[in-house]
Amino acid sequence: MRLLRAALAEIDRRWAGLTQEVLATFDKIPVYALNDSAPRVAYGITPAVMDIVMLELQAALDRWIQNGKEPKDVFWWDPFVEQAMQLGTAQTVANLGNLSSVYATARSLDQVIRSEPYQIRVGLARIKSYEHWTGLRAEGQSRLAAIIGRAVAESTNPRAAARLIEEGLGVTRAKARQYAQTDITDSLRQARWAEADAAREEMGIRTGMLWTSALLPTPGPRMRRAMAACTRRTR
């Protein structure tokens, strides 16, 4: 699915930028050793330096996970939610339009996506997603703080510490990619169901919703015939 591929590519891009910034921040901590390959080193860190490092980590996480690259930007995940919901709605509008001339005459995709109920559904989906990414950012900050704090306390070699930092960021990246698939799939499927429910409540069109993966394209002729067999209009 093109939308999911685009979402995963954006996540990879953001985590690459985040990793670069976090490692650059870690490199600002003074290190005292004969060479950087020594198994143990001494970090010249004071409480003031640690506070600065933590603030810079927080800012990096805010930029790349919780917010857009710039504060004025729309939240970066919102367009993916909106596209998924519009795609799911478009699929149901097309299917119901093919199955019911009454529906085809009464409703169009443009009318649906401009309606207040649809806008409310999109708003709720965006809030749910934002809460998730905010939680993931907080989890990532906690993990990074623990990794860096332990590396400093145990005098871990900077190269080894950098690998641990990358591994920690890899964990949050994997969770982000998993969530992306779940959120896009759920948003698409819920949009399908919501329009089918609206057709039933407003026009008496009852549709037996067949289970299909939300990542599959609009059902083809065979699937439409199967849906037609379980669709009827209450007179």
Coordinates of C-alpha atoms in Angstrom, one line a residue:
M1 CA 0.0 0.0 0.0
R2 CA 1.5 3.3 -1.1
L3 CA 0.3 5.2 1.9
L4 CA 1.8 2.8 4.4
R5 CA 5.1 2.8 2.4
A6 CA 5.2 6.6 2.6
A7 CA 4.5 6.5 6.3
L8 CA 7.3 4.0 7.0
A9 CA 9.7 6.0 4.8
E10 CA 8.9 9.2 6.8
I11 CA 9.5 7.4 10.1
D12 CA 12.8 6.1 8.9
R13 CA 13.8 9.6 7.8
R14 CA 12.8 11.1 11.1
W15 CA 14.6 8.5 13.2
A16 CA 17.8 8.9 11.1
G17 CA 17.7 12.7 11.8
L18 CA 16.9 12.0 15.5
T19 CA 19.8 9.5 15.8
Q20 CA 22.2 12.0 14.2
E21 CA 21.1 14.7 16.7
V22 CA 21.2 12.5 19.7
L23 CA 24.7 11.2 18.9
A24 CA 25.9 14.8 18.3
T25 CA 24.5 15.8 21.7
F26 CA 26.2 12.8 23.4
D27 CA 29.5 13.8 21.8
K28 CA 29.4 17.1 23.6
I29 CA 30.1 15.4 27.0
P30 CA 33.8 15.8 27.8
V31 CA 35.8 12.6 27.8
Y32 CA 39.2 12.0 29.4
A33 CA 41.1 9.0 28.2
L34 CA 44.4 8.2 26.5
N35 CA 42.5 7.1 23.4
D36 CA 38.9 6.6 22.4
S37 CA 39.4 2.8 22.1
A38 CA 40.1 2.3 25.8
P39 CA 37.4 0.1 27.4
R40 CA 36.8 2.5 30.2
V41 CA 37.0 6.3 30.2
A42 CA 36.3 9.2 32.5
Y43 CA 33.5 11.5 31.5
G44 CA 34.0 15.1 32.6
I45 CA 30.3 15.8 33.3
T46 CA 28.8 18.0 35.9
P47 CA 25.2 18.4 36.9
A48 CA 25.0 21.5 34.8
V49 CA 26.4 19.7 31.7
M50 CA 24.0 16.8 32.3
D51 CA 21.1 19.3 32.5
I52 CA 22.1 20.8 29.1
V53 CA 22.4 17.3 27.5
M54 CA 19.0 16.3 28.8
L55 CA 17.4 19.5 27.5
E56 CA 19.0 19.0 24.1
L57 CA 17.8 15.4 24.0
Q58 CA 14.3 16.6 24.9
A59 CA 14.3 19.2 22.1
A60 CA 15.5 16.6 19.5
L61 CA 12.8 14.2 20.5
D62 CA 10.2 17.0 20.3
R63 CA 11.3 18.0 16.9
W64 CA 11.5 14.6 15.3
I65 CA 8.7 12.6 17.0
Q66 CA 6.2 14.8 18.8
N67 CA 6.2 17.9 16.5
G68 CA 6.9 18.9 13.0
K69 CA 10.5 19.9 12.1
E70 CA 9.4 23.5 12.7
P71 CA 6.9 24.6 15.4
K72 CA 4.6 26.2 12.9
D73 CA 4.2 22.9 11.0
V74 CA 1.1 20.8 11.2
F75 CA 1.7 17.7 13.3
W76 CA 3.6 15.4 10.9
W77 CA 1.4 12.3 11.4
D78 CA -1.9 14.1 10.7
P79 CA -1.8 13.8 6.9
F80 CA -1.3 10.0 7.1
V81 CA -4.4 9.7 9.3
E82 CA -6.4 12.0 7.1
Q83 CA -5.4 10.1 3.9
A84 CA -6.2 6.7 5.4
M85 CA -9.7 7.9 6.5
Q86 CA -10.4 9.5 3.1
L87 CA -9.2 6.3 1.3
G88 CA -11.5 4.1 3.5
T89 CA -14.4 6.4 3.0
A90 CA -13.8 6.6 -0.8
Q91 CA -13.8 2.8 -1.0
T92 CA -17.1 2.5 0.8
V93 CA -18.7 5.3 -1.2
A94 CA -17.6 3.6 -4.4
N95 CA -18.8 0.2 -3.3
L96 CA -22.2 1.4 -2.1
G97 CA -22.7 3.6 -5.1
N98 CA -22.2 0.5 -7.3
L99 CA -24.6 -1.5 -5.2
S100 CA -27.3 1.1 -4.7
S101 CA -28.6 3.7 -7.1
V102 CA -30.3 5.4 -4.3
Y103 CA -27.0 5.9 -2.4
A104 CA -25.2 6.9 -5.6
T105 CA -27.8 9.6 -6.2
A106 CA -27.9 10.9 -2.7
R107 CA -24.2 10.9 -1.6
S108 CA -20.8 11.7 -3.2
L109 CA -17.4 11.5 -1.7
D110 CA -17.0 15.2 -1.6
Q111 CA -20.3 15.6 0.4
V112 CA -19.2 12.9 2.9
I113 CA -15.7 14.4 3.6
R114 CA -17.2 17.9 4.0
S115 CA -19.8 16.7 6.4
E116 CA -19.6 17.4 10.2
P117 CA -19.7 13.8 11.3
Y118 CA -16.8 13.0 9.0
Q119 CA -14.8 15.9 10.3
I120 CA -15.5 14.9 13.9
R121 CA -14.2 11.4 13.1
V122 CA -11.0 12.7 11.6
G123 CA -10.5 15.0 14.6
L124 CA -10.9 12.1 17.1
A125 CA -8.5 9.9 15.1
R126 CA -5.9 12.7 15.1
I127 CA -6.2 13.2 18.8
K128 CA -5.7 9.4 19.4
S129 CA -2.6 9.4 17.2
Y130 CA -1.1 12.5 18.8
E131 CA -1.5 10.9 22.2
H132 CA 0.3 7.8 21.0
W133 CA 3.3 9.7 19.5
T134 CA 3.5 11.9 22.6
G135 CA 3.8 8.7 24.7
L136 CA 6.4 7.2 22.4
R137 CA 8.5 10.4 22.7
A138 CA 8.3 10.2 26.5
E139 CA 9.3 6.6 26.4
G140 CA 12.2 7.3 24.1
Q141 CA 13.4 10.1 26.3
S142 CA 13.3 7.8 29.4
R143 CA 15.3 5.1 27.5
L144 CA 17.9 7.5 26.2
A145 CA 18.4 9.1 29.7
A146 CA 18.9 5.7 31.2
I147 CA 21.4 4.6 28.5
I148 CA 23.5 7.8 28.7
G149 CA 23.3 8.0 32.5
R150 CA 24.5 4.4 32.8
A151 CA 27.3 4.9 30.2
V152 CA 28.6 7.9 32.2
A153 CA 28.3 6.2 35.5
E154 CA 30.0 3.0 34.3
S155 CA 32.7 4.9 32.3
T156 CA 31.7 3.1 29.1
N157 CA 33.8 3.7 26.1
P158 CA 32.1 6.4 23.9
R159 CA 32.0 4.1 20.8
A160 CA 30.3 1.4 22.8
A161 CA 27.9 4.0 24.3
A162 CA 27.1 5.3 20.9
R163 CA 26.1 1.8 19.8
L164 CA 23.9 1.4 22.8
I165 CA 22.2 4.7 22.0
E166 CA 21.6 3.6 18.4
E167 CA 20.1 0.3 19.7
G168 CA 17.8 2.2 22.1
L169 CA 16.6 4.5 19.3
G170 CA 16.1 1.4 17.1
V171 CA 13.7 0.0 19.7
T172 CA 11.5 3.1 19.5
R173 CA 11.8 3.2 15.7
A174 CA 10.5 -0.4 15.6
K175 CA 7.6 0.5 17.8
A176 CA 6.9 3.6 15.6
R177 CA 6.8 1.4 12.4
Q178 CA 4.5 -1.1 14.1
Y179 CA 2.1 1.6 15.3
A180 CA 2.1 3.2 11.8
Q181 CA 0.8 0.0 10.3
T182 CA -1.8 -0.4 13.0
D183 CA -3.0 3.2 13.0
I184 CA -3.3 3.4 9.2
T185 CA -5.1 0.1 9.0
D186 CA -7.5 0.9 11.8
S187 CA -8.2 4.4 10.4
L188 CA -9.0 3.1 7.0
R189 CA -11.2 0.3 8.3
Q190 CA -13.1 2.5 10.7
A191 CA -13.8 5.0 8.0
R192 CA -15.2 2.2 5.9
W193 CA -17.5 1.1 8.7
A194 CA -18.5 4.6 9.6
E195 CA -19.8 5.4 6.1
A196 CA -21.6 2.0 5.9
D197 CA -23.3 2.7 9.2
A198 CA -24.3 6.2 8.0
A199 CA -25.9 4.6 4.9
R200 CA -27.9 2.3 7.0
E201 CA -29.1 4.9 9.5
E202 CA -29.9 7.6 6.9
M203 CA -31.1 5.6 3.9
G204 CA -32.0 2.2 5.3
I205 CA -29.2 0.5 3.3
R206 CA -28.1 -2.6 5.2
T207 CA -24.7 -4.0 4.2
G208 CA -23.1 -7.1 5.5
M209 CA -19.5 -6.0 5.8
L210 CA -17.2 -8.7 4.7
W211 CA -13.8 -9.0 6.4
T212 CA -11.0 -7.8 4.2
S213 CA -7.5 -6.5 5.1
A214 CA -7.6 -2.8 5.4
L215 CA -4.4 -2.7 3.4
L216 CA -6.0 -4.3 0.3
P217 CA -7.4 -2.2 -2.5
T218 CA -11.0 -1.6 -3.2
P219 CA -12.8 -4.9 -3.8
G220 CA -12.9 -6.1 -7.4
P221 CA -15.9 -7.4 -9.3
R222 CA -16.0 -10.8 -7.6
M223 CA -16.0 -9.2 -4.1
R224 CA -18.6 -6.7 -5.2
R225 CA -20.9 -9.5 -6.3
A226 CA -20.4 -11.2 -2.9
M227 CA -21.2 -7.9 -1.1
A228 CA -24.3 -7.4 -3.3
A229 CA -25.6 -10.8 -2.2
C230 CA -25.6 -9.6 1.4
T231 CA -26.8 -6.0 0.7
R232 CA -30.4 -5.0 0.7
R233 CA -32.4 -1.9 1.0
T234 CA -35.1 -1.7 3.6
R235 CA -38.3 -0.5 1.9

